[in-house]
Short mmCIF file of C-alpha atoms and ligand atoms in Angstrom, two decimals:
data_model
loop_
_atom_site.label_atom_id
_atom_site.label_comp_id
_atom_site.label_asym_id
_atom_site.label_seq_id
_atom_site.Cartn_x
_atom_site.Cartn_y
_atom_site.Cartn_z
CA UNK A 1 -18.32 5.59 -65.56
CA UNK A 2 -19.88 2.08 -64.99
CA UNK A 3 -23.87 1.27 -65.63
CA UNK A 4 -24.05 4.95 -66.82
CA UNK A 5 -27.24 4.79 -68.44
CA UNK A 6 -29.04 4.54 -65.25
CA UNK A 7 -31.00 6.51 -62.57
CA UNK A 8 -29.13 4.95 -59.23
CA UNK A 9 -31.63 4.02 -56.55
CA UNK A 10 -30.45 4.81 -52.91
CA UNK A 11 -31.07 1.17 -51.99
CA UNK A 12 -28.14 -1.62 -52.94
CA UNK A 13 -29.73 -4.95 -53.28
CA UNK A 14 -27.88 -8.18 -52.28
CA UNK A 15 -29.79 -10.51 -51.74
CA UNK A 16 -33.50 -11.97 -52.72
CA UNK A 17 -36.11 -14.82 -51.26
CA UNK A 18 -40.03 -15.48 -52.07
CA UNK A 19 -41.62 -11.49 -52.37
CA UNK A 20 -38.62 -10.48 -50.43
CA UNK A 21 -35.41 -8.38 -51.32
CA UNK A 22 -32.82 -7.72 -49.08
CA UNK A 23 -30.01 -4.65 -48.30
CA UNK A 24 -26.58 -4.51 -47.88
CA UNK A 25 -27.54 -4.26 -44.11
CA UNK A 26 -30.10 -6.63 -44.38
CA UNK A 27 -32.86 -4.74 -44.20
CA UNK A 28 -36.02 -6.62 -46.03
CA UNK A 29 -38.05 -5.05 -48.89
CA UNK A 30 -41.22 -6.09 -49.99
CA UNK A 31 -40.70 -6.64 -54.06
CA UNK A 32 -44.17 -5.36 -55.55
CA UNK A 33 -42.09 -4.83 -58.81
CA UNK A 34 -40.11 -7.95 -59.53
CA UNK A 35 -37.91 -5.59 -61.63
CA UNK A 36 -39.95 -5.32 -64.27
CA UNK A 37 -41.79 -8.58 -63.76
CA UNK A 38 -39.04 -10.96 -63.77
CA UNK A 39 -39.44 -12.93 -61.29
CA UNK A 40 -43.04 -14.55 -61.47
CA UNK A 41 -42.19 -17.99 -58.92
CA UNK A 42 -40.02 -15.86 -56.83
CA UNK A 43 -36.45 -14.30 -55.80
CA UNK A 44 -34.62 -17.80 -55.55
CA UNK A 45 -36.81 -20.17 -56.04
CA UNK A 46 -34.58 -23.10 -54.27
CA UNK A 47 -35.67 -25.58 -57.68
CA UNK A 48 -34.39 -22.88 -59.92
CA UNK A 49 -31.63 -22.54 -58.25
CA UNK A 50 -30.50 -26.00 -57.81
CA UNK A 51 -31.70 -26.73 -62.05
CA UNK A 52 -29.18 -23.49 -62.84
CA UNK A 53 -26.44 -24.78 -60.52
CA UNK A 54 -26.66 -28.61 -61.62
CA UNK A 55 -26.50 -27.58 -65.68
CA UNK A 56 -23.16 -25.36 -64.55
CA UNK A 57 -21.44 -28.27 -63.11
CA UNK A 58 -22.09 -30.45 -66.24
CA UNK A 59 -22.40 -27.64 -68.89
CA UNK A 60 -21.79 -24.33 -68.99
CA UNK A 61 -21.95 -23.72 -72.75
CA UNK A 62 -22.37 -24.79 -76.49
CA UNK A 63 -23.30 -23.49 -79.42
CA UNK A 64 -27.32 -24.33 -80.22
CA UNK A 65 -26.15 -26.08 -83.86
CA UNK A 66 -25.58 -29.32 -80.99
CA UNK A 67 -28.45 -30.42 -79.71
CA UNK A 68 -28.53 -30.52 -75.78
CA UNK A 69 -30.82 -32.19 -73.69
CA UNK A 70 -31.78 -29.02 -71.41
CA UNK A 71 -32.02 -27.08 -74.41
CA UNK A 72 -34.36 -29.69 -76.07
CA UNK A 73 -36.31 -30.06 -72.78
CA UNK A 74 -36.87 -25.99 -73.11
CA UNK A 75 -38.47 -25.93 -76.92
CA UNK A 76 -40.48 -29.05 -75.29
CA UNK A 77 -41.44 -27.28 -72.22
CA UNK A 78 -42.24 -24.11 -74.44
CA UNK A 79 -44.41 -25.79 -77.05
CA UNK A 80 -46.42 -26.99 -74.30
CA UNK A 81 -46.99 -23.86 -72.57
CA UNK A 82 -47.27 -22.26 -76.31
CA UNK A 83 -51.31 -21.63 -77.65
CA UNK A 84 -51.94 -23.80 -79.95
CA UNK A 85 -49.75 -24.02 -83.16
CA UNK A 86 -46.72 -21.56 -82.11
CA UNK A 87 -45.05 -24.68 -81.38
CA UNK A 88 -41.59 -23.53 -83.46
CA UNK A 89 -39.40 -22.02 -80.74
CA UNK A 90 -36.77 -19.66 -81.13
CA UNK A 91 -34.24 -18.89 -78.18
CA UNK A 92 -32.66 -15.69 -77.42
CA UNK A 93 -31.13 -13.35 -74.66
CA UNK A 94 -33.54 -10.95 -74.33
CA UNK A 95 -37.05 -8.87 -74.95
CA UNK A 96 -35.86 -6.41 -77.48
CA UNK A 97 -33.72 -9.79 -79.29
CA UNK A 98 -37.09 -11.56 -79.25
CA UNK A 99 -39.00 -8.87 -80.68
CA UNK A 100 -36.07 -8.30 -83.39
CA UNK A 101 -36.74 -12.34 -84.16
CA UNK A 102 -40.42 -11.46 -84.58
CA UNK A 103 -40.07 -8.85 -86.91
CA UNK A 104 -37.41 -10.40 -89.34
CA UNK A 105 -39.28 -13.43 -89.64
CA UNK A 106 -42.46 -11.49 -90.46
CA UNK A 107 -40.79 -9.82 -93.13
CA UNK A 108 -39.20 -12.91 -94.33
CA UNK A 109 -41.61 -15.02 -94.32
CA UNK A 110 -44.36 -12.56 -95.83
CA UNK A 111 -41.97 -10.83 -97.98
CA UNK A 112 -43.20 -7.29 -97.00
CA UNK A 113 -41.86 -4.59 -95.39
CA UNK A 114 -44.35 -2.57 -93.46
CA UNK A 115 -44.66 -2.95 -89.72
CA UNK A 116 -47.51 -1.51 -87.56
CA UNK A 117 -47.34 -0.74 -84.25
CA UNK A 118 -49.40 1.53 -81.71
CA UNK A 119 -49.28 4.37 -79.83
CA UNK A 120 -47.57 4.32 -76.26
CA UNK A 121 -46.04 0.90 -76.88
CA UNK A 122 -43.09 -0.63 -75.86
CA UNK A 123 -41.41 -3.48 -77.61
CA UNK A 124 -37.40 -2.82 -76.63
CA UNK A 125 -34.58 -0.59 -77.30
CA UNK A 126 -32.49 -2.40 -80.30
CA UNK A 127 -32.50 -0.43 -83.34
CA UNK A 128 -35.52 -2.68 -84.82
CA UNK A 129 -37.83 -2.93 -81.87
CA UNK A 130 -37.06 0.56 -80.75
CA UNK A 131 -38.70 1.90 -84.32
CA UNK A 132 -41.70 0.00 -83.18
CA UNK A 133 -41.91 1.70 -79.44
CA UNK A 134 -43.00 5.15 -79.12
CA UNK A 135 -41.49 7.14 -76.49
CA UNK A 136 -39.94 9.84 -78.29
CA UNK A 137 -37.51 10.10 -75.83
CA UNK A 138 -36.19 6.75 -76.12
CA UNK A 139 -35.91 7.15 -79.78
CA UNK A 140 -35.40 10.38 -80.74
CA UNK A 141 -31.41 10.64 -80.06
CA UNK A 142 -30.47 7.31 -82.00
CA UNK A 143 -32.54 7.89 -85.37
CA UNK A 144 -32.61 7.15 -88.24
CA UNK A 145 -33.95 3.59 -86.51
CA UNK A 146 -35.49 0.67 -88.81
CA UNK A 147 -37.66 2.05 -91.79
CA UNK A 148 -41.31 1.10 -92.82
CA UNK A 149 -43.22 0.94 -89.55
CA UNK A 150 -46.02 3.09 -88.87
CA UNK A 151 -48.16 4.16 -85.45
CA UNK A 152 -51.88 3.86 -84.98
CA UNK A 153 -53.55 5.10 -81.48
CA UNK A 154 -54.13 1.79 -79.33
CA UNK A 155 -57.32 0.57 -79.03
CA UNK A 156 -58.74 2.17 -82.21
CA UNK A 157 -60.04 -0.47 -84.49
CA UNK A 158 -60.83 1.06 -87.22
CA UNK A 159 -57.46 3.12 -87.71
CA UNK A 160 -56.11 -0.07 -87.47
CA UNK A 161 -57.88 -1.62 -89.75
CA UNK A 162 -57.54 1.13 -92.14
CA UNK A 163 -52.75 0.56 -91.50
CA UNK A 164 -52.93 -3.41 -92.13
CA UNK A 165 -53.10 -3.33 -95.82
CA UNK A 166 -51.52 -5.41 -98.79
CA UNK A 167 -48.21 -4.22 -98.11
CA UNK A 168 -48.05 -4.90 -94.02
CA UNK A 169 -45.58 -7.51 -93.13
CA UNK A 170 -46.60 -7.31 -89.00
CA UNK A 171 -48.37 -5.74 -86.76
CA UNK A 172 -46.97 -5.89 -83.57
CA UNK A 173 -49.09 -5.00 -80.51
CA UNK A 174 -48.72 -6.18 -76.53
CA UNK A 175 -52.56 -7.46 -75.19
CA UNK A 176 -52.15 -4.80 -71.88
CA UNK A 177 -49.52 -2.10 -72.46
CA UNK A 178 -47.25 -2.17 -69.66
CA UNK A 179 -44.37 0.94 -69.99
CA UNK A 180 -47.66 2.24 -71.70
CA UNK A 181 -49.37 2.75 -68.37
CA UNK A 182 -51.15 -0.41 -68.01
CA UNK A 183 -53.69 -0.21 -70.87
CA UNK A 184 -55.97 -3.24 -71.74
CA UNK A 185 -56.52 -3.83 -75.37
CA UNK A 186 -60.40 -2.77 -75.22
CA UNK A 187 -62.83 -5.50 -75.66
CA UNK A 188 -62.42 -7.00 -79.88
CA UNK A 189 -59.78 -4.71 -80.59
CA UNK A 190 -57.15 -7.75 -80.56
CA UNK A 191 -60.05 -9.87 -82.66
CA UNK A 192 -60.08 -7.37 -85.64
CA UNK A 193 -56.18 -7.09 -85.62
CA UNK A 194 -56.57 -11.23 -86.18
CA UNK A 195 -58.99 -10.59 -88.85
CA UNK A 196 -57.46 -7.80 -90.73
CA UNK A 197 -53.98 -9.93 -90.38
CA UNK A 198 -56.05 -12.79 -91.97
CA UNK A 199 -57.30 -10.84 -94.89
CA UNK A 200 -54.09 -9.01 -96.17
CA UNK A 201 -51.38 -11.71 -94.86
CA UNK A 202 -49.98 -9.58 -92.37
CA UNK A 203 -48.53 -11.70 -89.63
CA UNK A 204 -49.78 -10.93 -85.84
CA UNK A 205 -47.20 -10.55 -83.43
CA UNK A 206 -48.08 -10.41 -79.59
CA UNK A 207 -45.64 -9.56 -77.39
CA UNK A 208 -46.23 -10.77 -74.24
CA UNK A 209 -42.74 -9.93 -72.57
CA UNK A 210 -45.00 -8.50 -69.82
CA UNK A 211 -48.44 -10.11 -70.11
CA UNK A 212 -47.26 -13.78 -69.82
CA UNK A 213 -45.87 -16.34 -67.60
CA UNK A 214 -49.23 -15.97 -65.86
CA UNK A 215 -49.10 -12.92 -64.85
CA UNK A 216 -52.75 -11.92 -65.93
CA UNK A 217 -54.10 -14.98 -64.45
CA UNK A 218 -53.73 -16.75 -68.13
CA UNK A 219 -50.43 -17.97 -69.09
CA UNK A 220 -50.86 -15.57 -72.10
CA UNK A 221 -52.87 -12.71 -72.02
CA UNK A 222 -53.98 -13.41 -75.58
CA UNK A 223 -55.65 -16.88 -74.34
CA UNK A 224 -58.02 -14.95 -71.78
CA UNK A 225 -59.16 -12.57 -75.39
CA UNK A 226 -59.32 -16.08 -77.42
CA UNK A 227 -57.08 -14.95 -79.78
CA UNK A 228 -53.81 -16.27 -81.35
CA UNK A 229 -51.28 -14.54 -83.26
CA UNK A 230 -48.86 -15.81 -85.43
CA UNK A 231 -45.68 -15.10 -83.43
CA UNK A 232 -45.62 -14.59 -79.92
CA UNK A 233 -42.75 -13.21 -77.60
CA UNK A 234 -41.81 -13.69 -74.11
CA UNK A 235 -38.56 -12.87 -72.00
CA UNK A 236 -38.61 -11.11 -68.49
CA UNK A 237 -39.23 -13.85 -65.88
CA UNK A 238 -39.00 -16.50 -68.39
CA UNK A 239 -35.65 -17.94 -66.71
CA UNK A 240 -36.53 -15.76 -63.58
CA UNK A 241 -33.81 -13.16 -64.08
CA UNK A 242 -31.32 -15.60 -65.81
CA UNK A 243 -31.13 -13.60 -69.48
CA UNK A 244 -33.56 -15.25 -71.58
CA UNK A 245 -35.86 -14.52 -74.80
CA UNK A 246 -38.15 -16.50 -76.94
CA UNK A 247 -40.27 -16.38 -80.27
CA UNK A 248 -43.14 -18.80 -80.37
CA UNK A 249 -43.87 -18.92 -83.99
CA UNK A 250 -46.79 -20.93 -86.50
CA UNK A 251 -45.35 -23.03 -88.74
CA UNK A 252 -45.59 -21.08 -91.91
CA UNK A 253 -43.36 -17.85 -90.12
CA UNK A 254 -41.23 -20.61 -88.48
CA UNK A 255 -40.44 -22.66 -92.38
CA UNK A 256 -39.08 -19.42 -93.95
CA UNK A 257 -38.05 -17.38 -91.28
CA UNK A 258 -34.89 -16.20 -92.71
CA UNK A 259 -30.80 -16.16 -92.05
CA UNK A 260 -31.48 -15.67 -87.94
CA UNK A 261 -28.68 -16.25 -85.17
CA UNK A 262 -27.21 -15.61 -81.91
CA UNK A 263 -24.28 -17.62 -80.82
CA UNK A 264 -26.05 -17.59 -76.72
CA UNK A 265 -29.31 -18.81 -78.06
CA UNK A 266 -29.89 -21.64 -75.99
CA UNK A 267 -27.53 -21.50 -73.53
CA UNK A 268 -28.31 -24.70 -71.75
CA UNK A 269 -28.03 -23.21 -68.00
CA UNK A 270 -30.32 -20.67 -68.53
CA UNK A 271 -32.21 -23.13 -70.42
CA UNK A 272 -32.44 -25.00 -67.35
CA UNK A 273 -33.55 -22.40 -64.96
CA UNK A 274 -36.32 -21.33 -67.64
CA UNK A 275 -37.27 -25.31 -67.25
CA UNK A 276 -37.49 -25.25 -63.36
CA UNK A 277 -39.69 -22.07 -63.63
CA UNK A 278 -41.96 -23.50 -66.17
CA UNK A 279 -42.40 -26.62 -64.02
CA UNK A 280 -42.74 -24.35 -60.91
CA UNK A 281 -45.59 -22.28 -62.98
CA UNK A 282 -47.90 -25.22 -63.49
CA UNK A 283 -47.17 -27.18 -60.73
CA UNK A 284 -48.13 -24.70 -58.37
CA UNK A 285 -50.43 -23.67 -60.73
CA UNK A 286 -49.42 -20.06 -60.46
CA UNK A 287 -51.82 -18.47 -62.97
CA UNK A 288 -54.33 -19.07 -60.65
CA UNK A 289 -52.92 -17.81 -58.34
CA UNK A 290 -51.76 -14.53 -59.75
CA UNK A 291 -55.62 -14.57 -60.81
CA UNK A 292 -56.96 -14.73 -56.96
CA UNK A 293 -54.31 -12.36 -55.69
CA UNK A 294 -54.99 -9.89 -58.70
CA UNK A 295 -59.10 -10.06 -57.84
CA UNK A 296 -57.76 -9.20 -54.05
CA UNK A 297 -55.97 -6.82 -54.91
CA UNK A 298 -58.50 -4.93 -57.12
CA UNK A 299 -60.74 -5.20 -54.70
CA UNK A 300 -58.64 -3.98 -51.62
CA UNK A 301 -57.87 -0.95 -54.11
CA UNK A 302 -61.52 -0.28 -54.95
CA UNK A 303 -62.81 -0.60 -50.83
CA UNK A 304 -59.28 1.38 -49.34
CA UNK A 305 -60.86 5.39 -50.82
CA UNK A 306 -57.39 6.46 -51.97
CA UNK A 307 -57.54 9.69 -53.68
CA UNK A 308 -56.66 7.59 -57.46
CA UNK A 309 -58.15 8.51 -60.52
CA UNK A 310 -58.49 5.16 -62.42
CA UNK A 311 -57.64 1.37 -62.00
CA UNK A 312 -56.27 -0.56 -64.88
CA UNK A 313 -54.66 -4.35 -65.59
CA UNK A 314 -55.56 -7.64 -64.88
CA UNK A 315 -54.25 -10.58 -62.43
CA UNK A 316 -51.23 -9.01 -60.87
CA UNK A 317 -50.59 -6.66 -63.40
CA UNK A 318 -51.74 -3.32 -62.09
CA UNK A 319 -51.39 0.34 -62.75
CA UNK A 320 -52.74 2.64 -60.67
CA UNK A 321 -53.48 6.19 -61.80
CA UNK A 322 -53.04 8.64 -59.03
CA UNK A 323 -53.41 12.31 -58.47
CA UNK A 324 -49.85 13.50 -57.82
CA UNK A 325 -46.22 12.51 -58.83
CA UNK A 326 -45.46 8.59 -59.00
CA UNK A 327 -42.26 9.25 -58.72
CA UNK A 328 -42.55 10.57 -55.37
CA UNK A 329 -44.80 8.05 -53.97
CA UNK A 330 -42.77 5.17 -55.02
CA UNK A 331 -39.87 7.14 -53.04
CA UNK A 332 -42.19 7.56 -50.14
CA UNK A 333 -43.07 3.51 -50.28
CA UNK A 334 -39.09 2.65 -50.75
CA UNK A 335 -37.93 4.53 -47.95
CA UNK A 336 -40.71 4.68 -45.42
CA UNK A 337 -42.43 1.46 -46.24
CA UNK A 338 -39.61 -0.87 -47.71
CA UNK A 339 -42.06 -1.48 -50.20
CA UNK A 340 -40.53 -1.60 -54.14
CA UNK A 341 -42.90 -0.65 -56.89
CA UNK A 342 -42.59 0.61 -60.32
CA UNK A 343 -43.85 3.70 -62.40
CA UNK A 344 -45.73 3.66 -65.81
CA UNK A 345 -45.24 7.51 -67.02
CA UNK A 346 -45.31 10.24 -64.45
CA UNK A 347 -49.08 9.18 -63.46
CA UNK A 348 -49.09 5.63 -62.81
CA UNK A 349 -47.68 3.58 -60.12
CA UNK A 350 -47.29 0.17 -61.86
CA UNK A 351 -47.56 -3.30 -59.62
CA UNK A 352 -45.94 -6.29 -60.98
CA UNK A 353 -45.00 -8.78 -57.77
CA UNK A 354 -44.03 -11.83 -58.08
CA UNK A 355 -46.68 -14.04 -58.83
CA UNK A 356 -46.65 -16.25 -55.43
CA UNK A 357 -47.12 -12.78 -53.32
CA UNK A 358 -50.26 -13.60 -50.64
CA UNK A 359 -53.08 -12.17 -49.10
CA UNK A 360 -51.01 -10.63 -46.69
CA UNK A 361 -48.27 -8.72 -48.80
CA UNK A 362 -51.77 -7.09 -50.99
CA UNK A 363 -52.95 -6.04 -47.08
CA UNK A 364 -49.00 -4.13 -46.04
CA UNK A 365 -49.57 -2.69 -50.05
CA UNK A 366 -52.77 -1.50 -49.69
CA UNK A 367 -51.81 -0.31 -45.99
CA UNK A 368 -48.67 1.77 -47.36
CA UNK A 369 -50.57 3.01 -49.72
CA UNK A 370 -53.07 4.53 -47.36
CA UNK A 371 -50.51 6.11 -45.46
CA UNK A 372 -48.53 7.61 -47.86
CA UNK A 373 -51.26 8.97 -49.58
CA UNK A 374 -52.41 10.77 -46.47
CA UNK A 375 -56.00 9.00 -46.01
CA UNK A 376 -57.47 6.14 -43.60
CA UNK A 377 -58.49 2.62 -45.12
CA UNK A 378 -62.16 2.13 -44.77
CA UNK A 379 -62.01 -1.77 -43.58
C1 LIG B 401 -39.39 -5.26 -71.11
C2 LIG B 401 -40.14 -5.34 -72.37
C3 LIG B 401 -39.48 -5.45 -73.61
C4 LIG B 401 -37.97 -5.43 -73.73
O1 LIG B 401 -37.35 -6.47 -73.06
P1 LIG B 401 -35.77 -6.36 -72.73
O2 LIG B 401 -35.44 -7.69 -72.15
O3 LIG B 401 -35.57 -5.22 -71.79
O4 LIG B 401 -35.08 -6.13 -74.04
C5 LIG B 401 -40.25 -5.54 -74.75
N1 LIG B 401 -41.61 -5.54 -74.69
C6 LIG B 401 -42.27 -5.44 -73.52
C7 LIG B 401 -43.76 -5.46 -73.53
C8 LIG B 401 -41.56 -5.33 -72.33
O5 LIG B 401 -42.23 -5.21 -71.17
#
């Protein structure tokens, strides 16, 4: 039994370009999911590609204790991209591994124990970052999990501020929820997380594994609420599919963060691809862009009367709250619409495209959508 702990779509996958994936028989799928936001410039972006391919030829492999030059150019590229003092960089293989990195350091470099986390998130499924998600489901069969965190309901400022005390080492919390169900943080709820971090010493970890790269028309989400944490994380389309983690970190996490390794950290291809994308980002200055498409979008969704209960997101991160199963309208869009989405819970049909998606992918969306949920657009 091979790849056993998932639910096998009907639809093999061999190919990718742009918004576009591709069947075994060629037939073309319009990606509104990206696989979990992924791949923000695109399936294949040809300078990706070529960066990846190029770093193979010269070096596959070694060990982040020798410097590299597309490794280097990667904490460079990062601490640019970074809000303003998370300029230490840590490279790793993946969201959960980043989030793991986020937490140890906290602890380390605060020496407390306590983590708080919220309601409905999701930060990964390693034994660590797993204790700080809250799916039952997900955790329930693998317990005991890391001690010392605790839940508050997100959004609720005041329970929060009532968890972050003397002995809280982080509180981790993700500016929009995405496995969640697309939940913004409401308006100052991320502002008196800062503040109570400030006053006990906590350390304030975003994790923006979903919310960045751009996605929510800022590079972070956290720079559109004008606040900054203390650690950040991001993974997902980072190296656009290529595995790839990272903790942003201040300075005082980053000068006693603790015994921390991973003998892939770095790996200079993937180090290069995550270099092309970053270049890609700003140079087509995709934030923008993901901004535009996202205020299309909305308002596509708003004009088409689809029988939905609720809107949520921002930029092109979307979830859309509808009356009856998601799981069988993102069938119903697969299959009769070779459109891919994504669910959020049994409720919400989650939209993450890639970020260079155009006016005209949002219009077959929005016309799917119409379709399959049985009602005419009104434009
Ligand atoms: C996907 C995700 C993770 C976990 O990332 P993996 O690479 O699957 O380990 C953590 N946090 C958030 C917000 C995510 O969306």
């Amino acid at each position: 039994m091979s790849g056993f702990v998932f639910s096998e779509k009907p639809i093999r996958i061999e190919r990718g370009e742009g918004a576009y994936l591709y069947d075994d028989s060629g037939t073309e799928y319009l990606d509104f999911g990206a696989s979990y936001a992924v791949t923000p410039v695109g399936h294949c972006h040809p300078e990706v590609v070529e960066a990846a391919k190029d770093q193979l030829e010269e070096l596959m492999f070694v060990q982040a204790s020798y410097p590299n030059s597309a490794r280097d150019a990667c904490y460079e590229a990062l601490a640019e991209v970074a809000p303003s003092g998370l300029e230490n960089v840590w490279l790793c293989n993946s969201g959960t591994e980043a989030n793991e990195a986020a937490l140890k350091f906290a602890r380390s470099a605060t020496s407390k124990k306590k983590i708080v986390a919220t309601r409905r998130g999701f930060h990964g499924r390693t034994m660590g970052a797993l204790a700080a998600t809250w799916k039952q489901k997900y955790k329930k069969p693998f317990e005991p999990l890391a001690g010392a965190f605790e839940t508050v309901p997100y959004g609720d400022s005041e329970a929060l501020a009532d968890a972050v005390d003397e002995e809280t080492a982080a509180v981790i919390v993700e500016p929009i929820q995405g496995e969640g169900g697309i939940n913004p943080a409401p308006e100052g709820y991320l502002e008196v997380a800062r503040e109570q971090c400030n006053e006990t010493g906590a350390a304030l970890v975003f994790d923006e594994i979903q919310t960045g790269l751009g996605r929510t028309g800022d590079f972070w989400a956290c720079e559109g609420e004008g606040v900054t944490p203390d650690i950040l994380t991001s993974a997902k389309g980072l190296a656009s599919g290529l595995p790839l983690g990272a903790t942003l970190c201040k300075d005082w996490i980053a000068e006693d963060a603790g015994p921390h390794g991973s003998t892939f950290s770095g790996n200079p291809a993937v180090c290069a691809a995550a270099n092309a994308t970053l270049d890609v980002l700003a140079e087509e200055d995709i934030p923008a862009h993901a901004a535009e498409m996202g205020a299309y979008l909305q308002e596509r969704l708003e004009t088409a009367d689809l029988p939905i209960r609720d809107i949520r997101g921002r930029g092109l991160m979307t979830g859309i709250e509808v009356k009856r199963g998601s799981n069988r309208l993102l069938k119903e869009l697969a299959l009769n619409h070779r459109i891919l989405a994504l669910p959020a819970g049994r409720s919400v049909l989650r939209l993450l495209p890639p970020l260079v998606i155009e006016e005209n992918h949002v219009n077959s969306m929005i016309g799917a959508l119409s379709e399959t949920m049985g009602t005419t657009m009104e434009s």
